[in-house]
Short mmCIF file of C-alpha atoms in Angstrom, two decimals:
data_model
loop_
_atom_site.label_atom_id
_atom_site.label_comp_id
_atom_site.label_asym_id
_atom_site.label_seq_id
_atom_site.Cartn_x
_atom_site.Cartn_y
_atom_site.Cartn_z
CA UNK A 1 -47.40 24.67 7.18
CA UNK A 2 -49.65 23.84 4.61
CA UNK A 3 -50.43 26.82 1.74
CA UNK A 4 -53.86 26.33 -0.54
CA UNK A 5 -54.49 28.29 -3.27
CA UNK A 6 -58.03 28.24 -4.26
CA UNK A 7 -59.96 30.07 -7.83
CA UNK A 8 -63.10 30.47 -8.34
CA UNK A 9 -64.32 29.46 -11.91
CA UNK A 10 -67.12 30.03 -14.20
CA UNK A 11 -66.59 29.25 -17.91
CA UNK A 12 -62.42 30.11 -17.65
CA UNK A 13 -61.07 27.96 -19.95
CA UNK A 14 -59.59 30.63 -21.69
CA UNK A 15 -57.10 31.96 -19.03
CA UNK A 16 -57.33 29.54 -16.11
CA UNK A 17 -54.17 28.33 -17.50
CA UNK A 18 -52.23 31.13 -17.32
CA UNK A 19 -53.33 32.08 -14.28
CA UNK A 20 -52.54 28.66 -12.97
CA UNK A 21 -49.32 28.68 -14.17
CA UNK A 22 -48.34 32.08 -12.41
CA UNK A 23 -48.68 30.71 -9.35
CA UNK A 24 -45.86 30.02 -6.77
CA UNK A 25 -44.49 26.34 -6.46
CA UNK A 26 -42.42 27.35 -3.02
CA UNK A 27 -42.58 29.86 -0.50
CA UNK A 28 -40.53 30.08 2.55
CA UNK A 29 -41.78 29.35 5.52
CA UNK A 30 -44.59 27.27 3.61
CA UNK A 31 -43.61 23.63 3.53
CA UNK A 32 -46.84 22.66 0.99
CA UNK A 33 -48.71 24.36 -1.75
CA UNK A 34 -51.43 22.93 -3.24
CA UNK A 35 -54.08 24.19 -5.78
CA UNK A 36 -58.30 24.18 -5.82
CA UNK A 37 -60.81 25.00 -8.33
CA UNK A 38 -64.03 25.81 -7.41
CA UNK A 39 -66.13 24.83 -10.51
CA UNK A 40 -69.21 27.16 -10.33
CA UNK A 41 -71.49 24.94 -12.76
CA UNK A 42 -69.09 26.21 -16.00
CA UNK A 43 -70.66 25.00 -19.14
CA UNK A 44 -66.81 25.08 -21.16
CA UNK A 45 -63.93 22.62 -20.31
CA UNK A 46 -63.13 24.47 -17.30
CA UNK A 47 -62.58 21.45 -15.04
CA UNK A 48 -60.70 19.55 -18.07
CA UNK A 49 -58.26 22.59 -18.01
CA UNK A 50 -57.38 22.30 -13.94
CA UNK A 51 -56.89 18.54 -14.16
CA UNK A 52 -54.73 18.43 -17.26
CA UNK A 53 -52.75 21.38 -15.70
CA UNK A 54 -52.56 18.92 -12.06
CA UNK A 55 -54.44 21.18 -10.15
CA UNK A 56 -54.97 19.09 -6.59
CA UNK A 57 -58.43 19.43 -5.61
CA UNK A 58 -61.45 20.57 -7.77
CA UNK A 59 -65.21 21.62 -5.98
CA UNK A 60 -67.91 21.31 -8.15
CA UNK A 61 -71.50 22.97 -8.63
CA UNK A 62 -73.79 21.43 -10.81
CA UNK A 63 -75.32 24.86 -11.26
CA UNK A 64 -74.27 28.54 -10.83
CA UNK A 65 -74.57 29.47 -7.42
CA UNK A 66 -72.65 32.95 -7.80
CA UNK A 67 -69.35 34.14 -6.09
CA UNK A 68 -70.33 34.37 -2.39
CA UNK A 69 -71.42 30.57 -2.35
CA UNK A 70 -68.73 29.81 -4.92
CA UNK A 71 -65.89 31.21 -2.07
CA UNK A 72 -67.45 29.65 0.77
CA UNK A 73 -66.95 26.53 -0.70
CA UNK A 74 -63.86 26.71 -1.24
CA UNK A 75 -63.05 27.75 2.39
CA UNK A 76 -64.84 24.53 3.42
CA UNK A 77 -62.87 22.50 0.55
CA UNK A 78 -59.57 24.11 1.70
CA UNK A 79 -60.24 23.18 5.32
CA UNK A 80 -61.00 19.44 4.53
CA UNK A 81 -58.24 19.09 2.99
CA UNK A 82 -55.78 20.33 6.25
CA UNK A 83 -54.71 24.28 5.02
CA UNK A 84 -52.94 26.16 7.47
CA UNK A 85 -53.29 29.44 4.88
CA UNK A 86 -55.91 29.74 2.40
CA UNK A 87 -55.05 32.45 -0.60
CA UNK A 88 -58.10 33.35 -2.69
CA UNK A 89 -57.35 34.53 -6.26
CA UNK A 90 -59.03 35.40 -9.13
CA UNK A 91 -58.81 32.64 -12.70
CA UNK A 92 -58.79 35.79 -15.02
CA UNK A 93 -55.42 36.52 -14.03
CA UNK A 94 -55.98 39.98 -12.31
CA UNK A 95 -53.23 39.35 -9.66
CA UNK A 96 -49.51 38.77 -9.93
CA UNK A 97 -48.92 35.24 -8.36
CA UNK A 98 -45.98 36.74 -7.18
CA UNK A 99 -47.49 38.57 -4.80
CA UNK A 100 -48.83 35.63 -3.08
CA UNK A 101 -45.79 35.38 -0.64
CA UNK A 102 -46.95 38.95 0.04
CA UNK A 103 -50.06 38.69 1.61
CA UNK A 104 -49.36 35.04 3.38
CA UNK A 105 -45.89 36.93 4.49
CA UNK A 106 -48.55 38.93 7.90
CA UNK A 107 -49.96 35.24 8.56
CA UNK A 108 -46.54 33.74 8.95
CA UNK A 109 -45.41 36.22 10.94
CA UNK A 110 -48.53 36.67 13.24
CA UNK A 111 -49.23 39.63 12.19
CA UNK A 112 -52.86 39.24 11.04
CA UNK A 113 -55.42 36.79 10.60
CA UNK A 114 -56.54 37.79 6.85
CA UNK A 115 -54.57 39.84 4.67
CA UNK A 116 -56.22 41.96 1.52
CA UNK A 117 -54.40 42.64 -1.13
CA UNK A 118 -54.67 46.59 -2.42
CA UNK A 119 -54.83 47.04 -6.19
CA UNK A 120 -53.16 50.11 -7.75
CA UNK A 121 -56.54 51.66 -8.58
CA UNK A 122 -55.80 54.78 -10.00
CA UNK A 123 -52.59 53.59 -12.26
CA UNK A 124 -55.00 50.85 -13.50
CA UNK A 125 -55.12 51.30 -16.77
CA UNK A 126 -58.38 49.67 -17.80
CA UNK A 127 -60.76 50.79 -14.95
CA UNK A 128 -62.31 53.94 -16.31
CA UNK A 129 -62.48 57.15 -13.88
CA UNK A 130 -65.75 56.38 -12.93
CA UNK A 131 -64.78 52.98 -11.54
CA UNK A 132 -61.65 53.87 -9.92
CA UNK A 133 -64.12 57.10 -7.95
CA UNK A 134 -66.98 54.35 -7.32
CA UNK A 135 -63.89 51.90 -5.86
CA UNK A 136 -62.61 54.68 -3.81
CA UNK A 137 -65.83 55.41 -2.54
CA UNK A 138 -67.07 51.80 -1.77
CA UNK A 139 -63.84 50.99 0.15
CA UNK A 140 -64.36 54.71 2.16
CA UNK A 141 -68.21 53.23 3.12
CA UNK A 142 -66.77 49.65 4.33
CA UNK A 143 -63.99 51.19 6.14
CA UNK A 144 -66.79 53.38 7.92
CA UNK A 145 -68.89 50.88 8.70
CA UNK A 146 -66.18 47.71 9.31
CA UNK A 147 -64.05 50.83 11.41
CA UNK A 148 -61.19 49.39 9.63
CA UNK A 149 -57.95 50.40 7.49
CA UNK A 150 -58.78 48.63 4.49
CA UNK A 151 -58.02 51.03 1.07
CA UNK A 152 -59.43 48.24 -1.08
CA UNK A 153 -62.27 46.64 0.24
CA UNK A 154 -63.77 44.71 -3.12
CA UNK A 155 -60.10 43.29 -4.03
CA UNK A 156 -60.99 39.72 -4.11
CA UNK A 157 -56.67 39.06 -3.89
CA UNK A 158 -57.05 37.48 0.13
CA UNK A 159 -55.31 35.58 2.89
CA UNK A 160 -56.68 33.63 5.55
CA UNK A 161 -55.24 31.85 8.17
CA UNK A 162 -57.26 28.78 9.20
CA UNK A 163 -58.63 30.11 12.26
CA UNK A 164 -60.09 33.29 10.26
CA UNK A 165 -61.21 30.73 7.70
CA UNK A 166 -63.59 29.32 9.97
CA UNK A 167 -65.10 32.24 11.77
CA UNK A 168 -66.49 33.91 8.63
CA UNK A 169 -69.71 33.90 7.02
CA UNK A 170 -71.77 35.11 4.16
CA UNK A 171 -75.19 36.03 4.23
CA UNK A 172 -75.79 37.51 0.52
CA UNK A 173 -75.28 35.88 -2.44
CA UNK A 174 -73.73 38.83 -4.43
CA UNK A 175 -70.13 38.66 -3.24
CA UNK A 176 -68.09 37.92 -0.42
CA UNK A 177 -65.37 40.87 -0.57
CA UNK A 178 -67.34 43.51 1.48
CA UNK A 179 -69.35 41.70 3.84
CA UNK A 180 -66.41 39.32 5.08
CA UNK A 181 -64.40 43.01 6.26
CA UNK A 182 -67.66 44.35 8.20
CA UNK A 183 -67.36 41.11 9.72
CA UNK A 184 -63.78 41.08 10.64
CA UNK A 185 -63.76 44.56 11.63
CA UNK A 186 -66.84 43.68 13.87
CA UNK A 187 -65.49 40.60 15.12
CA UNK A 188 -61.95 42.32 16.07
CA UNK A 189 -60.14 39.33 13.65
CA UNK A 190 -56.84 40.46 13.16
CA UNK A 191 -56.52 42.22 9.65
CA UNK A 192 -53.98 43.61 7.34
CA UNK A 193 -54.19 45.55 3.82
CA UNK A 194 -50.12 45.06 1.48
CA UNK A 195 -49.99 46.66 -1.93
CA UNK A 196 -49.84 44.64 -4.52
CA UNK A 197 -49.53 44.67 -8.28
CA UNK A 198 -51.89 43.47 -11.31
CA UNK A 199 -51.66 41.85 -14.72
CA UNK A 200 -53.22 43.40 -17.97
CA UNK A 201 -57.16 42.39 -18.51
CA UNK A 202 -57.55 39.54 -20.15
CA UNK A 203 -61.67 39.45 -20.17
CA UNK A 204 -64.10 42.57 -18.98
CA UNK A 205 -65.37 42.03 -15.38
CA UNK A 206 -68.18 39.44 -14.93
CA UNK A 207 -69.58 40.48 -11.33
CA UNK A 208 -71.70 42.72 -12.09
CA UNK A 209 -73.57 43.84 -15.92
CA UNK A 210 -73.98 47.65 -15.16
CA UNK A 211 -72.18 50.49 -13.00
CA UNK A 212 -75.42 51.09 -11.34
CA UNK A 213 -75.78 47.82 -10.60
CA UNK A 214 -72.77 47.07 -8.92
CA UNK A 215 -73.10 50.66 -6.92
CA UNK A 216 -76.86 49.45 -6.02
CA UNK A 217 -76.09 46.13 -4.86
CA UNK A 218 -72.60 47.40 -2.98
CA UNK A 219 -74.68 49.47 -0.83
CA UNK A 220 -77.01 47.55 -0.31
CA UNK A 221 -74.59 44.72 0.96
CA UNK A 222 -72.94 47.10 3.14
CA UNK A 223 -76.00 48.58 5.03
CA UNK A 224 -77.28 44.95 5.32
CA UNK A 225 -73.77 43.87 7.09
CA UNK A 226 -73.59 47.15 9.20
CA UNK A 227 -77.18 46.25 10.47
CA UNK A 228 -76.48 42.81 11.37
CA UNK A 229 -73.20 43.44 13.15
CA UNK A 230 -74.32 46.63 15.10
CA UNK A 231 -78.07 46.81 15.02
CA UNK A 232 -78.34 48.72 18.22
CA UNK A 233 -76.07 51.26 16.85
CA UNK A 234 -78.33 51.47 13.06
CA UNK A 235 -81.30 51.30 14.71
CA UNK A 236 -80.90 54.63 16.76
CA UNK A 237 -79.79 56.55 14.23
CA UNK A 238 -83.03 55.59 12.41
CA UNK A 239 -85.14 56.25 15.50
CA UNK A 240 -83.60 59.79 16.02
CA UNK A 241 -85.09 61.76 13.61
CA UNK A 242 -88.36 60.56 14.38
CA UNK A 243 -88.21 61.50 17.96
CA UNK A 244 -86.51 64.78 17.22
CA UNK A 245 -89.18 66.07 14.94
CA UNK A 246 -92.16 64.72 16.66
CA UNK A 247 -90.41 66.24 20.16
CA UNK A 248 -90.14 69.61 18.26
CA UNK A 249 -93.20 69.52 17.03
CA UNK A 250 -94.64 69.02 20.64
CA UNK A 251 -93.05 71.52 22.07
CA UNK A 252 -94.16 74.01 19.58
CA UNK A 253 -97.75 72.94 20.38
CA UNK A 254 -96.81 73.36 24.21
CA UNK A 255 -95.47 76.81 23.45
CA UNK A 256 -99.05 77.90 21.83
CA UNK A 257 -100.80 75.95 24.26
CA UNK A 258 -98.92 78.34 26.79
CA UNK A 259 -99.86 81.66 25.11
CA UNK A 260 -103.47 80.62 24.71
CA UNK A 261 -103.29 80.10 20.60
CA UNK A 262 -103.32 76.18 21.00
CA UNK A 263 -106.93 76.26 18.64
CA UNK A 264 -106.59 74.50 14.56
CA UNK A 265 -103.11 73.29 15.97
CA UNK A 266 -104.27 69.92 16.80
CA UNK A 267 -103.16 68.34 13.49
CA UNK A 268 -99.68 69.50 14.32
CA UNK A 269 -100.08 67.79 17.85
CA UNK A 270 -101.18 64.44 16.54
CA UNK A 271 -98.81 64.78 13.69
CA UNK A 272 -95.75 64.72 16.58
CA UNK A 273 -97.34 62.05 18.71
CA UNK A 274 -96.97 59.84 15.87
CA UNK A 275 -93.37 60.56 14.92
CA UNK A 276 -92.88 59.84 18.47
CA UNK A 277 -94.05 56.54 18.57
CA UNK A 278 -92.52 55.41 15.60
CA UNK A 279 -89.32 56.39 16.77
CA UNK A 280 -90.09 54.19 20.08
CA UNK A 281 -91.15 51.53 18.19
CA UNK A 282 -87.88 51.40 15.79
CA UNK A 283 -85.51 51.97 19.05
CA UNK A 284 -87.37 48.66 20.15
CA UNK A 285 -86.60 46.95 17.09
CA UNK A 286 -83.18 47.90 17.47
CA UNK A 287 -83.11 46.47 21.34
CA UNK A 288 -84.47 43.20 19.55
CA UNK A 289 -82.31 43.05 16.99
CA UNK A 290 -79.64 43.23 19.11
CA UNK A 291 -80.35 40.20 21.24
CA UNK A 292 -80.63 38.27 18.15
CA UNK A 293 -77.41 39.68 17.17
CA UNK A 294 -75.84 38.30 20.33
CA UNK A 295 -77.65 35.17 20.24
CA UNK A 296 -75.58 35.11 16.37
CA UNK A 297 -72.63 35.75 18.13
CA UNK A 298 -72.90 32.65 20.66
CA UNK A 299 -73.98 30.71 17.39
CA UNK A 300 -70.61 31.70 15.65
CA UNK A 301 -69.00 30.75 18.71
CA UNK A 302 -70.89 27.11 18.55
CA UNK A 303 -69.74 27.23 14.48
CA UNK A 304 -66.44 27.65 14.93
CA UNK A 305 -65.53 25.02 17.44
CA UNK A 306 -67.85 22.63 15.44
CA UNK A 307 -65.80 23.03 12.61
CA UNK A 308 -62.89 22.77 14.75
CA UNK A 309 -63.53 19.29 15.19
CA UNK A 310 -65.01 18.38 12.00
CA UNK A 311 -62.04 20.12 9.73
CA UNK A 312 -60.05 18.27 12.51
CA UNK A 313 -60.39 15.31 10.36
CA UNK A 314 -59.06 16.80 7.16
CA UNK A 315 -61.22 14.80 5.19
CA UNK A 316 -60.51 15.51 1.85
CA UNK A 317 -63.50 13.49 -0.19
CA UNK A 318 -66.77 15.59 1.73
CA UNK A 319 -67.92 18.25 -1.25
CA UNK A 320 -64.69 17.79 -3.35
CA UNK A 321 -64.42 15.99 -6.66
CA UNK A 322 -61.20 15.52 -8.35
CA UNK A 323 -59.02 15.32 -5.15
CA UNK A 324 -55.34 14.20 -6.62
CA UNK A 325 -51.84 14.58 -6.75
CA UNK A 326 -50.89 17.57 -9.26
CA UNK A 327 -48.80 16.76 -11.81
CA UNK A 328 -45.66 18.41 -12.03
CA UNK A 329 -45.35 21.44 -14.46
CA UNK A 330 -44.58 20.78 -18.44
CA UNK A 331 -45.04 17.14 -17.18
#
């Protein structure tokens, strides 16, 4: 059972080393752990850090390409190079390495597929109220729409086992931490939430440069996911209250129409045909939508067992630069 650790890193320098060096060596039940760095185009001496340190396998970006592409990559890097697990941790040192053997504990046991580690928001000492309210809120909305458990959705502190590893997919280019639990939720993968513990910040938060950004984008990355994994479902709660006002409205003009008073009330009639037929029209586009969904779903099936064979190689040179045997510690 092989155990890879990965980190995405942009311009960490500073405290990829002592996040690196919290890590587990051993964990039983896990007969190899190995390390990888996904380099999102840093400008510092990131990358010089991870190798000095022995860190097995580094990904590179020539450019920054942003979290979601940043983690995908290292899904695909982890896979080359033959994980069983894949843990996905953060190079600021948010997360207890420790707590690793927590949340790969449900995989080894077959109890889940991906396992999310759940921060202590509210004894957190450097997330102001309004961020630990927003958090609460965000991971209420993705356990809504993902009809899930999770109590952290944007904790970023994640297990996968292989299989899970290859099902997912991002679409936005924001993050990876909501969309991947409307998908799993969706998809019926297998999913667990274990508390865990974090370390004191070492650097403010990078993802995002404003509260109202992060809110704005959040939502907009969970309504875009919801959509796309149960467009039917969206699309008729869109069409509704078109078709219930414009049906209202036309039976108020039957009701005049009745008692002889239908005269000047044509506006109103024309008014409710409308609303009616855009509420057709978006039911349609929620019909269509849904066939493309399905046609997705028979192209994630085609994905995965494509990967299958082509991880199947555990070819650790495709996309990865810096492939090596890690040094041992204080070595």
């Amino acid at each position: 059972m092989k155990l890879i650790i990965q980190i995405p890193c942009y311009n960490e320098a500073e405290t990829l080393e002592v996040a690196l060096n919290d890590l587990p060596e051993h964990i039983d039940g896990i007969d190899e752990i190995e390390y990888l760095i996904i380099n999102d185009g840093s400008q510092d001496n990131t990358v010089e850090v991870a190798r000095n340190w022995g860190v097995h396998h580094i990904v590179s970006f020539k450019q920054n390409q942003g979290l979601a592409k940043g983690f995908l990559a290292g899904l695909d890097g982890c896979l080359r190079c033959g994980a069983d697990i894949i843990v996905n941790t953060d190079a600021d040192d948010q997360y207890k390495g420790a707590d690793i053997e927590k949340i790969v504990r449900p995989i080894l046991d077959g109890e889940a597929d991906i396992v999310i580690g759940a921060r202590p928001i509210d004894e957190t000492e450097h997330f102001s109220y309004i961020k630990k309210k927003l958090q609460h809120l965000g991971s209420w909305a993705v356990r809504r729409a993902s009809k899930t458990d999770i109590p952290d959705a944007p904790s970023g502190f994640r297990a996968f086992s292989r299989e899970a590893a290859m099902k997912l997919n991002v679409v936005n280019d924001y993050t990876y931490t909501l969309e991947t639990i409307v998908q799993a939720g969706r998809e019926n993968i297998p999913m667990k939430s274990v508390p865990i513990r974090t370390n004191a910040e070492l650097r403010p938060s990078r993802l995002f440069k404003s509260m109202w950004g992060y809110v704005k984008k959040s939502i907009l990355t969970i309504l875009r996911a919801y959509v796309m994994y149960k467009p039917l479902k969206a699309f008729t709660y869109l069409c509704v209250p078109f078709l219930a006002i414009g049906i209202g409205i036309g039976i108020r003009f039957l009701y005049y129409m009745s008692i002889g008073q239908s005269g000047g009330k044509v506006q109103s009639l024309i008014l409710g045909c409308t609303l009616i037929i855009i509420g057709v029209l978006v039911f349609i586009i929620g019909i269509l939508a849904d066939t493309i969904a399905a046609n997705r779903r028979i192209l994630q099936d085609i994905q995965f067992h494509v990967k299958s064979i082509e991880y199947g190689r555990h070819d650790p040179d495709i996309n990865i630069v810096g492939s090596h045997r890690r040094k041992e510690r204080g070595a």
